[in-house]
PDB file of C-alpha atoms in Angstrom:
ATOM      1  CA  MET A   1      55.699  17.102  62.242  1.00 50.00           C
ATOM      2  CA  THR A   2      57.824  16.466  64.797  1.00 52.00           C
ATOM      3  CA  HIS A   3      57.916  18.839  68.178  1.00 53.00           C
ATOM      4  CA  GLU A   4      60.961  20.409  67.438  1.00 55.00           C
ATOM      5  CA  ALA A   5      60.199  21.310  63.904  1.00 51.00           C
ATOM      6  CA  ALA A   6      56.882  22.673  65.444  1.00 51.00           C
ATOM      7  CA  GLU A   7      58.490  24.732  67.713  1.00 52.00           C
ATOM      8  CA  ASN A   8      60.677  26.192  65.060  1.00 53.00           C
ATOM      9  CA  GLY A   9      57.842  26.845  62.934  1.00 52.00           C
ATOM     10  CA  GLN A  10      56.265  28.840  65.828  1.00 52.00           C
ATOM     11  CA  LYS A  11      59.232  31.171  66.545  1.00 50.00           C
ATOM     12  CA  SER A  12      59.462  31.780  62.609  1.00 49.00           C
ATOM     13  CA  GLU A  13      55.962  33.091  62.928  1.00 49.00           C
ATOM     14  CA  ASP A  14      56.560  34.732  65.778  1.00 51.00           C
ATOM     15  CA  SER A  15      59.437  37.023  64.155  1.00 51.00           C
ATOM     16  CA  VAL A  16      57.453  37.833  61.250  1.00 49.00           C
ATOM     17  CA  THR A  17      55.210  40.919  61.676  1.00 53.00           C
ATOM     18  CA  GLU A  18      52.009  40.841  59.686  1.00 51.00           C
ATOM     19  CA  ASN A  19      53.410  42.621  56.475  1.00 54.00           C
ATOM     20  CA  GLY A  20      56.082  40.266  56.261  1.00 54.00           C
ATOM     21  CA  THR A  21      58.528  42.340  57.853  1.00 54.00           C
ATOM     22  CA  GLU A  22      60.952  40.435  60.344  1.00 54.00           C
ATOM     23  CA  ARG A  23      60.398  41.846  64.290  1.00 56.00           C
ATOM     24  CA  SER A  24      63.067  42.375  66.804  1.00 56.00           C
ATOM     25  CA  ASN A  25      63.023  40.285  70.127  1.00 60.00           C
ATOM     26  CA  VAL A  26      65.241  42.607  72.090  1.00 60.00           C
ATOM     27  CA  THR A  27      63.221  44.070  75.160  1.00 66.00           C
ATOM     28  CA  PRO A  28      63.378  47.680  75.367  1.00 74.00           C
ATOM     29  CA  ILE A  29      64.764  49.179  78.114  1.00 76.00           C
ATOM     30  CA  SER A  30      62.619  50.776  80.807  1.00 81.00           C
ATOM     31  CA  PRO A  31      62.607  54.469  81.543  1.00 81.00           C
ATOM     32  CA  ARG A  32      63.968  54.034  85.300  1.00 81.00           C
ATOM     33  CA  ALA A  33      66.651  51.985  83.877  1.00 80.00           C
ATOM     34  CA  ALA A  34      67.786  54.215  81.787  1.00 79.00           C
ATOM     35  CA  ARG A  35      67.465  57.063  84.424  1.00 79.00           C
ATOM     36  CA  GLU A  36      69.651  54.499  86.540  1.00 82.00           C
ATOM     37  CA  LEU A  37      72.246  53.985  83.921  1.00 83.00           C
ATOM     38  CA  GLU A  38      72.650  57.772  83.601  1.00 83.00           C
ATOM     39  CA  VAL A  39      72.765  58.598  86.927  1.00 84.00           C
ATOM     40  CA  ARG A  40      76.002  55.901  87.329  1.00 88.00           C
ATOM     41  CA  GLU A  41      77.358  57.457  84.191  1.00 89.00           C
ATOM     42  CA  GLY A  42      77.381  60.904  85.535  1.00 87.00           C
ATOM     43  CA  ARG A  43      78.754  60.129  88.648  1.00 91.00           C
ATOM     44  CA  VAL A  44      81.860  58.440  87.094  1.00 92.00           C
ATOM     45  CA  ARG A  45      82.405  61.242  85.057  1.00 91.00           C
ATOM     46  CA  ALA A  46      82.166  63.531  88.358  1.00 91.00           C
ATOM     47  CA  GLU A  47      84.419  61.442  90.178  1.00 92.00           C
ATOM     48  CA  GLU A  48      86.848  61.891  87.350  1.00 92.00           C
ATOM     49  CA  ILE A  49      86.678  65.625  87.157  1.00 94.00           C
ATOM     50  CA  PHE A  50      87.132  66.178  90.927  1.00 93.00           C
ATOM     51  CA  ARG A  51      90.198  63.337  90.948  1.00 91.00           C
ATOM     52  CA  THR A  52      91.875  65.276  88.090  1.00 91.00           C
ATOM     53  CA  ALA A  53      90.702  68.608  88.184  1.00 90.00           C
ATOM     54  CA  GLU A  54      90.533  68.948  84.430  1.00 91.00           C
ATOM     55  CA  TYR A  55      87.643  69.036  82.011  1.00 90.00           C
ATOM     56  CA  GLU A  56      88.029  68.385  78.302  1.00 87.00           C
ATOM     57  CA  GLY A  57      91.871  68.795  78.389  1.00 87.00           C
ATOM     58  CA  GLU A  58      91.496  72.089  80.759  1.00 88.00           C
ATOM     59  CA  ALA A  59      92.693  73.026  83.982  1.00 90.00           C
ATOM     60  CA  LEU A  60      89.872  73.920  86.431  1.00 91.00           C
ATOM     61  CA  ARG A  61      90.319  75.427  89.908  1.00 90.00           C
ATOM     62  CA  MET A  62      88.078  74.373  92.584  1.00 91.00           C
ATOM     63  CA  GLY A  63      85.008  76.466  91.996  1.00 90.00           C
ATOM     64  CA  GLN A  64      84.983  75.173  88.436  1.00 92.00           C
ATOM     65  CA  VAL A  65      85.436  71.620  89.412  1.00 93.00           C
ATOM     66  CA  LEU A  66      82.105  72.351  91.504  1.00 94.00           C
ATOM     67  CA  ARG A  67      80.186  73.440  88.687  1.00 94.00           C
ATOM     68  CA  ARG A  68      81.550  70.699  86.331  1.00 94.00           C
ATOM     69  CA  VAL A  69      80.638  68.117  88.975  1.00 94.00           C
ATOM     70  CA  ARG A  70      77.197  69.399  89.193  1.00 94.00           C
ATOM     71  CA  GLU A  71      76.638  69.943  85.343  1.00 93.00           C
ATOM     72  CA  ALA A  72      78.040  66.062  84.678  1.00 92.00           C
ATOM     73  CA  LEU A  73      75.238  64.783  87.775  1.00 93.00           C
ATOM     74  CA  ALA A  74      72.594  67.011  85.803  1.00 92.00           C
ATOM     75  CA  LEU A  75      71.391  69.104  88.665  1.00 93.00           C
ATOM     76  CA  GLN A  76      70.478  72.586  88.626  1.00 93.00           C
ATOM     77  CA  LEU A  77      71.527  75.204  90.836  1.00 93.00           C
ATOM     78  CA  THR A  78      67.966  76.242  91.209  1.00 93.00           C
ATOM     79  CA  ASP A  79      67.098  72.864  92.947  1.00 93.00           C
ATOM     80  CA  ILE A  80      69.830  72.600  94.726  1.00 94.00           C
ATOM     81  CA  ALA A  81      69.166  75.830  96.441  1.00 93.00           C
ATOM     82  CA  LYS A  82      65.788  74.822  97.290  1.00 93.00           C
ATOM     83  CA  GLU A  83      67.091  71.606  98.974  1.00 93.00           C
ATOM     84  CA  THR A  84      70.368  73.369 100.719  1.00 92.00           C
ATOM     85  CA  ARG A  85      68.480  76.423 101.726  1.00 91.00           C
ATOM     86  CA  ILE A  86      71.739  78.236 100.264  1.00 92.00           C
ATOM     87  CA  ARG A  87      70.700  81.357  98.003  1.00 90.00           C
ATOM     88  CA  GLU A  88      71.518  80.491  94.293  1.00 91.00           C
ATOM     89  CA  ASN A  89      73.803  83.499  93.580  1.00 90.00           C
ATOM     90  CA  PHE A  90      75.849  82.543  96.956  1.00 90.00           C
ATOM     91  CA  LEU A  91      76.015  78.939  95.256  1.00 92.00           C
ATOM     92  CA  MET A  92      77.013  80.707  91.704  1.00 90.00           C
ATOM     93  CA  GLY A  93      79.342  82.675  93.674  1.00 89.00           C
ATOM     94  CA  ILE A  94      81.109  80.169  94.922  1.00 91.00           C
ATOM     95  CA  GLU A  95      81.790  78.202  91.502  1.00 92.00           C
ATOM     96  CA  ARG A  96      82.753  81.497  90.269  1.00 89.00           C
ATOM     97  CA  MET A  97      84.983  81.898  93.443  1.00 87.00           C
ATOM     98  CA  GLU A  98      83.485  85.511  93.925  1.00 84.00           C
ATOM     99  CA  VAL A  99      82.818  85.294  97.477  1.00 79.00           C
ATOM    100  CA  GLN A 100      83.002  88.795  98.385  1.00 78.00           C
ATOM    101  CA  THR A 101      79.406  88.857  98.570  1.00 77.00           C
ATOM    102  CA  ILE A 102      78.852  86.192 101.373  1.00 81.00           C
ATOM    103  CA  ALA A 103      78.738  87.082 105.104  1.00 78.00           C
ATOM    104  CA  PRO A 104      81.816  86.553 107.191  1.00 69.00           C
ATOM    105  CA  GLY A 105      81.430  82.924 108.925  1.00 77.00           C
ATOM    106  CA  TYR A 106      79.252  81.544 106.207  1.00 85.00           C
ATOM    107  CA  LEU A 107      81.544  80.479 103.649  1.00 86.00           C
ATOM    108  CA  LYS A 108      82.999  77.551 105.091  1.00 88.00           C
ATOM    109  CA  ALA A 109      79.477  76.315 106.258  1.00 90.00           C
ATOM    110  CA  TYR A 110      78.591  76.740 102.191  1.00 91.00           C
ATOM    111  CA  LEU A 111      81.142  74.864 101.048  1.00 91.00           C
ATOM    112  CA  LEU A 112      80.735  71.961 103.393  1.00 93.00           C
ATOM    113  CA  THR A 113      76.590  71.891 102.678  1.00 93.00           C
ATOM    114  CA  TYR A 114      77.453  71.835  98.928  1.00 93.00           C
ATOM    115  CA  ALA A 115      80.313  69.187  98.608  1.00 93.00           C
ATOM    116  CA  ARG A 116      78.376  66.938 100.936  1.00 94.00           C
ATOM    117  CA  TYR A 117      74.823  67.711  98.474  1.00 94.00           C
ATOM    118  CA  LEU A 118      77.505  66.877  95.770  1.00 94.00           C
ATOM    119  CA  GLY A 119      78.820  63.640  97.151  1.00 93.00           C
ATOM    120  CA  LEU A 120      82.414  64.919  97.226  1.00 94.00           C
ATOM    121  CA  PRO A 121      84.922  64.719 100.066  1.00 94.00           C
ATOM    122  CA  GLU A 122      83.893  67.849 102.095  1.00 92.00           C
ATOM    123  CA  GLN A 123      87.325  68.571 103.805  1.00 92.00           C
ATOM    124  CA  GLU A 124      89.152  68.257 100.569  1.00 92.00           C
ATOM    125  CA  VAL A 125      87.329  70.556  98.711  1.00 92.00           C
ATOM    126  CA  VAL A 126      87.431  73.073 101.572  1.00 90.00           C
ATOM    127  CA  GLN A 127      91.137  72.732 101.550  1.00 89.00           C
ATOM    128  CA  ARG A 128      91.407  73.070  97.898  1.00 90.00           C
ATOM    129  CA  TYR A 129      88.966  75.958  97.918  1.00 89.00           C
ATOM    130  CA  THR A 130      91.240  77.483 100.725  1.00 78.00           C
ATOM    131  CA  ARG A 131      94.395  77.717  98.903  1.00 84.00           C
ATOM    132  CA  GLU A 132      93.155  78.783  95.755  1.00 84.00           C
ATOM    133  CA  CYS A 133      90.991  81.203  96.671  1.00 74.00           C
ATOM    134  CA  GLY A 134      93.384  83.997  98.221  1.00 58.00           C
ATOM    135  CA  GLY A 135      92.709  87.539  99.561  1.00 46.00           C
ATOM    136  CA  LEU A 136      89.682  86.428 102.070  1.00 51.00           C
ATOM    137  CA  ASP A 137      91.095  85.997 105.636  1.00 49.00           C
ATOM    138  CA  GLU A 138      87.976  83.551 106.295  1.00 49.00           C
ATOM    139  CA  VAL A 139      89.248  81.149 103.323  1.00 47.00           C
ATOM    140  CA  LYS A 140      92.621  81.549 104.426  1.00 45.00           C
ATOM    141  CA  THR A 141      91.941  80.046 108.056  1.00 48.00           C
ATOM    142  CA  ALA A 142      89.116  78.090 106.848  1.00 46.00           C
ATOM    143  CA  ALA A 143      91.378  74.729 106.678  1.00 45.00           C
ATOM    144  CA  PRO A 144      94.907  75.398 108.218  1.00 45.00           C
ATOM    145  CA  VAL A 145      97.776  73.156 107.343  1.00 40.00           C
ATOM    146  CA  PRO A 146      98.898  71.941 110.954  1.00 41.00           C
ATOM    147  CA  LYS A 147     102.216  72.374 111.793  1.00 39.00           C
ATOM    148  CA  ILE A 148     104.609  69.410 112.695  1.00 37.00           C
ATOM    149  CA  GLY A 149     105.483  69.114 116.661  1.00 42.00           C
ATOM    150  CA  GLN A 150     102.705  71.787 117.159  1.00 42.00           C
ATOM    151  CA  ILE A 151     102.097  72.039 121.003  1.00 36.00           C
ATOM    152  CA  GLN A 152      99.123  73.644 123.284  1.00 43.00           C
ATOM    153  CA  LYS A 153      98.804  77.434 122.613  1.00 44.00           C
ATOM    154  CA  LYS A 154      99.617  78.604 125.880  1.00 46.00           C
ATOM    155  CA  ALA A 155     102.522  76.653 125.681  1.00 50.00           C
ATOM    156  CA  THR A 156     103.847  78.304 122.505  1.00 54.00           C
ATOM    157  CA  LYS A 157     103.027  82.343 123.482  1.00 56.00           C
ATOM    158  CA  TRP A 158     105.444  82.691 126.231  1.00 63.00           C
ATOM    159  CA  PRO A 159     108.629  81.661 124.249  1.00 65.00           C
ATOM    160  CA  LEU A 160     107.690  84.063 121.739  1.00 70.00           C
ATOM    161  CA  ILE A 161     106.792  86.537 123.912  1.00 74.00           C
ATOM    162  CA  VAL A 162     110.310  86.249 125.988  1.00 67.00           C
ATOM    163  CA  ALA A 163     112.087  86.127 122.619  1.00 71.00           C
ATOM    164  CA  GLY A 164     110.558  88.992 121.934  1.00 75.00           C
ATOM    165  CA  ALA A 165     111.434  91.096 125.044  1.00 75.00           C
ATOM    166  CA  ALA A 166     115.152  89.868 124.849  1.00 75.00           C
ATOM    167  CA  LEU A 167     115.340  91.367 121.554  1.00 78.00           C
ATOM    168  CA  LEU A 168     114.077  94.432 121.811  1.00 78.00           C
ATOM    169  CA  ALA A 169     116.131  95.090 125.240  1.00 77.00           C
ATOM    170  CA  ALA A 170     119.047  94.295 122.954  1.00 76.00           C
ATOM    171  CA  VAL A 171     118.147  96.656 120.204  1.00 73.00           C
ATOM    172  CA  ILE A 172     117.594  99.428 122.640  1.00 78.00           C
ATOM    173  CA  ALA A 173     121.042  98.665 124.499  1.00 73.00           C
ATOM    174  CA  ALA A 174     122.571  98.466 121.452  1.00 73.00           C
ATOM    175  CA  GLY A 175     121.222 102.270 120.278  1.00 71.00           C
ATOM    176  CA  VAL A 176     122.139 103.655 123.914  1.00 64.00           C
ATOM    177  CA  THR A 177     125.709 102.504 123.683  1.00 67.00           C
ATOM    178  CA  ALA A 178     126.137 104.033 119.847  1.00 63.00           C
ATOM    179  CA  MET A 179     124.505 107.280 120.959  1.00 66.00           C
ATOM    180  CA  VAL A 180     126.932 107.625 123.973  1.00 56.00           C
ATOM    181  CA  MET A 181     130.148 106.315 121.940  1.00 60.00           C
ATOM    182  CA  MET A 182     128.896 108.890 118.991  1.00 58.00           C
ATOM    183  CA  ASN A 183     128.656 111.636 121.748  1.00 56.00           C
ATOM    184  CA  ASN A 184     132.179 110.886 123.413  1.00 56.00           C
ATOM    185  CA  ALA A 185     134.127 110.555 120.179  1.00 49.00           C
ATOM    186  CA  PRO A 186     136.536 113.432 119.533  1.00 51.00           C
ATOM    187  CA  GLU A 187     135.553 115.930 117.036  1.00 48.00           C
ATOM    188  CA  GLU A 188     137.900 115.431 113.669  1.00 45.00           C
ATOM    189  CA  PRO A 189     139.778 118.704 112.750  1.00 46.00           C
ATOM    190  CA  LEU A 190     138.518 120.081 109.036  1.00 42.00           C
ATOM    191  CA  SER A 191     140.986 119.692 106.497  1.00 43.00           C
ATOM    192  CA  GLU A 192     142.125 122.629 104.588  1.00 46.00           C
ATOM    193  CA  ALA A 193     142.950 120.631 101.549  1.00 42.00           C
ATOM    194  CA  PRO A 194     140.705 120.644  98.532  1.00 44.00           C
ATOM    195  CA  VAL A 195     138.385 117.622  98.121  1.00 39.00           C
ATOM    196  CA  ALA A 196     137.847 116.744  94.354  1.00 39.00           C
ATOM    197  CA  VAL A 197     133.912 115.608  93.865  1.00 37.00           C
ATOM    198  CA  SER A 198     132.465 114.328  90.908  1.00 38.00           C
ATOM    199  CA  GLY A 199     128.963 115.918  91.081  1.00 39.00           C
ATOM    200  CA  ALA A 200     127.897 114.587  87.705  1.00 39.00           C
ATOM    201  CA  ARG A 201     128.544 111.000  89.368  1.00 40.00           C
ATOM    202  CA  ASP A 202     126.919 111.609  92.601  1.00 41.00           C
ATOM    203  CA  SER A 203     124.077 113.323  91.093  1.00 41.00           C
ATOM    204  CA  LEU A 204     123.765 110.395  88.458  1.00 42.00           C
ATOM    205  CA  PHE A 205     123.432 107.635  91.390  1.00 41.00           C
ATOM    206  CA  GLU A 206     121.277 109.882  93.355  1.00 43.00           C
ATOM    207  CA  ASP A 207     118.833 109.976  90.311  1.00 47.00           C
ATOM    208  CA  ALA A 208     118.680 106.081  90.270  1.00 42.00           C
ATOM    209  CA  ARG A 209     118.204 106.209  93.843  1.00 41.00           C
ATOM    210  CA  ALA A 210     115.236 107.996  93.685  1.00 42.00           C
ATOM    211  CA  GLU A 211     113.433 106.087  90.823  1.00 45.00           C
ATOM    212  CA  THR A 212     114.264 102.733  92.847  1.00 42.00           C
ATOM    213  CA  SER A 213     112.694 104.356  96.010  1.00 46.00           C
ATOM    214  CA  ALA A 214     109.499 105.469  94.387  1.00 44.00           C
ATOM    215  CA  PRO A 215     108.297 102.495  92.048  1.00 51.00           C
ATOM    216  CA  VAL A 216     104.513 103.232  92.396  1.00 51.00           C
ATOM    217  CA  GLU A 217     105.246 105.946  89.921  1.00 66.00           C
ATOM    218  CA  LEU A 218     106.058 103.347  87.161  1.00 75.00           C
ATOM    219  CA  PRO A 219     103.142 102.473  84.543  1.00 84.00           C
ATOM    220  CA  LEU A 220     103.841  98.782  85.258  1.00 88.00           C
ATOM    221  CA  GLU A 221     101.138  96.912  83.086  1.00 91.00           C
ATOM    222  CA  ILE A 222     100.156  93.650  82.535  1.00 93.00           C
ATOM    223  CA  VAL A 223     100.433  92.334  78.541  1.00 93.00           C
ATOM    224  CA  ALA A 224      99.028  89.205  76.987  1.00 94.00           C
ATOM    225  CA  VAL A 225     101.539  87.767  74.805  1.00 94.00           C
ATOM    226  CA  ARG A 226      98.643  85.420  73.478  1.00 94.00           C
ATOM    227  CA  GLN A 227      95.178  84.484  74.285  1.00 93.00           C
ATOM    228  CA  GLY A 228      95.037  83.595  78.370  1.00 91.00           C
ATOM    229  CA  TRP A 229      92.815  83.606  81.074  1.00 89.00           C
ATOM    230  CA  LEU A 230      93.371  86.302  84.075  1.00 91.00           C
ATOM    231  CA  GLU A 231      92.208  87.307  87.328  1.00 90.00           C
ATOM    232  CA  VAL A 232      92.710  90.144  89.178  1.00 89.00           C
ATOM    233  CA  ARG A 233      91.949  90.606  92.807  1.00 89.00           C
ATOM    234  CA  GLY A 234      92.197  93.234  95.234  1.00 86.00           C
ATOM    235  CA  ALA A 235      93.725  93.061  98.931  1.00 84.00           C
ATOM    236  CA  ASP A 236      90.224  92.333 100.409  1.00 82.00           C
ATOM    237  CA  GLY A 237      89.499  89.472  97.778  1.00 81.00           C
ATOM    238  CA  THR A 238      87.462  91.960  95.362  1.00 86.00           C
ATOM    239  CA  ILE A 239      87.676  90.503  91.778  1.00 86.00           C
ATOM    240  CA  PHE A 240      88.585  93.223  89.282  1.00 85.00           C
ATOM    241  CA  LEU A 241      89.201  91.149  86.313  1.00 86.00           C
ATOM    242  CA  SER A 242      88.333  87.285  85.760  1.00 87.00           C
ATOM    243  CA  ARG A 243      88.167  86.944  81.965  1.00 88.00           C
ATOM    244  CA  THR A 244      89.904  85.698  78.659  1.00 89.00           C
ATOM    245  CA  LEU A 245      92.544  88.620  77.523  1.00 88.00           C
ATOM    246  CA  ALA A 246      93.049  88.572  73.677  1.00 89.00           C
ATOM    247  CA  GLU A 247      96.653  88.774  72.634  1.00 90.00           C
ATOM    248  CA  GLY A 248      98.339  92.180  72.757  1.00 90.00           C
ATOM    249  CA  GLU A 249      95.690  93.224  75.163  1.00 91.00           C
ATOM    250  CA  THR A 250      97.173  95.204  78.427  1.00 89.00           C
ATOM    251  CA  TYR A 251      95.516  95.660  81.918  1.00 90.00           C
ATOM    252  CA  TYR A 252      97.080  98.348  84.475  1.00 87.00           C
ATOM    253  CA  PRO A 253      96.914  97.066  88.122  1.00 89.00           C
ATOM    254  CA  ARG A 254      96.594  99.400  90.953  1.00 87.00           C
ATOM    255  CA  LEU A 255     100.087  99.659  92.515  1.00 87.00           C
ATOM    256  CA  ASN A 256     101.038  99.700  96.279  1.00 87.00           C
ATOM    257  CA  ALA A 257      97.412  98.133  97.188  1.00 86.00           C
ATOM    258  CA  GLY A 258      98.084  94.493  98.006  1.00 89.00           C
ATOM    259  CA  TRP A 259      96.738  93.195  94.383  1.00 89.00           C
ATOM    260  CA  THR A 260      97.534  89.765  93.451  1.00 91.00           C
ATOM    261  CA  VAL A 261      96.933  88.264  90.000  1.00 91.00           C
ATOM    262  CA  SER A 262      96.251  84.431  88.854  1.00 91.00           C
ATOM    263  CA  THR A 263      96.532  82.716  85.644  1.00 92.00           C
ATOM    264  CA  ARG A 264      96.245  79.317  83.982  1.00 91.00           C
ATOM    265  CA  ASN A 265      99.357  79.791  82.051  1.00 92.00           C
ATOM    266  CA  GLY A 266     102.431  81.996  83.228  1.00 91.00           C
ATOM    267  CA  GLY A 267     103.523  82.431  80.089  1.00 92.00           C
ATOM    268  CA  ASP A 268     100.790  83.801  78.649  1.00 95.00           C
ATOM    269  CA  PHE A 269     101.180  87.388  80.210  1.00 95.00           C
ATOM    270  CA  GLN A 270     104.382  89.363  80.556  1.00 93.00           C
ATOM    271  CA  TRP A 271     104.971  92.140  83.355  1.00 92.00           C
ATOM    272  CA  ARG A 272     106.054  95.514  81.321  1.00 92.00           C
ATOM    273  CA  VAL A 273     107.111  99.104  81.651  1.00 88.00           C
ATOM    274  CA  GLY A 274     106.385 100.877  78.433  1.00 84.00           C
ATOM    275  CA  ASP A 275     108.449  98.564  75.993  1.00 86.00           C
ATOM    276  CA  VAL A 276     110.698  97.205  78.791  1.00 87.00           C
ATOM    277  CA  VAL A 277     109.599  93.585  79.411  1.00 91.00           C
ATOM    278  CA  VAL A 278     110.517  92.720  83.352  1.00 89.00           C
ATOM    279  CA  GLY A 279     109.412  89.207  83.027  1.00 91.00           C
ATOM    280  CA  THR A 280     106.633  86.582  82.627  1.00 93.00           C
ATOM    281  CA  LEU A 281     103.541  86.212  85.205  1.00 88.00           C
ATOM    282  CA  GLY A 282     105.191  82.500  85.806  1.00 89.00           C
ATOM    283  CA  PRO A 283     106.581  79.682  84.078  1.00 92.00           C
ATOM    284  CA  ASP A 284     105.465  78.811  80.595  1.00 91.00           C
ATOM    285  CA  GLY A 285     102.710  75.933  81.085  1.00 89.00           C
ATOM    286  CA  ALA A 286     102.421  76.228  84.695  1.00 89.00           C
ATOM    287  CA  GLN A 287      99.365  77.651  86.644  1.00 89.00           C
ATOM    288  CA  VAL A 288      99.880  80.384  88.908  1.00 88.00           C
ATOM    289  CA  PHE A 289      97.700  81.828  91.896  1.00 86.00           C
ATOM    290  CA  SER A 290      97.876  85.051  93.922  1.00 88.00           C
ATOM    291  CA  VAL A 291     101.239  86.664  92.347  1.00 89.00           C
ATOM    292  CA  SER A 292     102.029  90.151  94.328  1.00 90.00           C
ATOM    293  CA  VAL A 293     101.960  92.847  91.966  1.00 90.00           C
ATOM    294  CA  ASP A 294     103.547  95.179  94.370  1.00 89.00           C
ATOM    295  CA  GLU A 295     106.524  92.544  94.397  1.00 90.00           C
ATOM    296  CA  GLN A 296     107.242  93.409  90.823  1.00 89.00           C
ATOM    297  CA  LEU A 297     108.169  97.290  91.350  1.00 86.00           C
ATOM    298  CA  PRO A 298     111.540  96.794  92.538  1.00 87.00           C
ATOM    299  CA  LEU A 299     112.734  94.587  89.780  1.00 84.00           C
ATOM    300  CA  ALA A 300     110.685  96.516  87.293  1.00 83.00           C
ATOM    301  CA  ALA A 301     112.739  99.705  88.861  1.00 85.00           C
ATOM    302  CA  GLU A 302     116.414  97.751  88.746  1.00 83.00           C
ATOM    303  CA  LEU A 303     115.639  96.723  84.977  1.00 81.00           C
ATOM    304  CA  LEU A 304     114.646 100.774  84.114  1.00 79.00           C
ATOM    305  CA  ALA A 305     117.904 102.264  86.228  1.00 78.00           C
ATOM    306  CA  ALA A 306     120.495  99.932  84.551  1.00 70.00           C
ATOM    307  CA  PRO A 307     120.357 101.022  81.110  1.00 56.00           C
ATOM    308  CA  THR A 308     120.288 104.886  82.360  1.00 52.00           C
ATOM    309  CA  VAL A 309     123.731 104.341  84.234  1.00 45.00           C
ATOM    310  CA  ALA A 310     125.407 102.562  81.541  1.00 47.00           C
ATOM    311  CA  ALA A 311     124.260 105.102  78.951  1.00 48.00           C
ATOM    312  CA  THR A 312     125.396 107.882  81.110  1.00 49.00           C
ATOM    313  CA  GLU A 313     128.618 106.373  81.973  1.00 50.00           C
ATOM    314  CA  GLU A 314     129.536 106.185  78.585  1.00 52.00           C
ATOM    315  CA  ALA A 315     128.450 109.201  77.631  1.00 50.00           C
ATOM    316  CA  GLU A 316     130.512 110.974  80.469  1.00 53.00           C
ATOM    317  CA  PRO A 317     134.108 112.598  79.066  1.00 54.00           C
ATOM    318  CA  ALA A 318     137.254 110.741  80.086  1.00 50.00           C
ATOM    319  CA  THR A 319     139.508 112.802  82.706  1.00 49.00           C
ATOM    320  CA  PRO A 320     142.765 113.377  81.791  1.00 45.00           C
TER     321      PRO A 320
END
């Protein structure tokens, strides 16, 4: 038997087990190598989530991005809290964007530390979180957008002060001039001729003005025309609602209190006063952040007043 045949015969014997079944010569991967491969794949998924701000087709806000990145890296909040010395409930609040319990002055530092731990661009995380959170003064000023042509603060204050003083002086001078002219104007003689006044029409517009000037009494509501997520925040950032509403579900926000609403799809919700549709929360298919509740009141009052005026005018008999 040649050397080559002997070698082939040896290989054949090595590839067969004692009971005659074929044995694989593939070397199994070590646990360490498997772990390293899992970490690399998790990092790729995390970078994709951060870059697109999406997960399984769902658009994410910055707090949700941080959570999905953490999960892609197979990290637990408990372990992160121990290593970063940030309380676990604070980390959970940051992911949920419910940061009103965090002491003033600490939020930005926590965001920077958390982003650094996850291997994300720290300043970009703070800026995106700033734009989307809303309601908190600290978040609004955490990553200000630089102004074009901005100069030193000392150089910008004086022109504003001088301009404000000049404007105030002009307003005062105009007021004094008007008062003098009114006092010096000759009194007009009272007319003895009768003047026809339409009391019905005057009272009609008086009622319309009264409705428009007091929109706080309007029962403004937010109605889900289809299932969608809605978040409602107070002026100080307090979250009063943050969940998915079912189709037909209604929420009544507080009026004239500086409240704002956000949603992932503006077409999922409508502003309504009873059966009157004031408008949608935003464009259909577009995300909406921090829309003012109070800004909808004048529009709602105008829509309610217009049909009333038209109906009264039609009912008024013609004067011969």
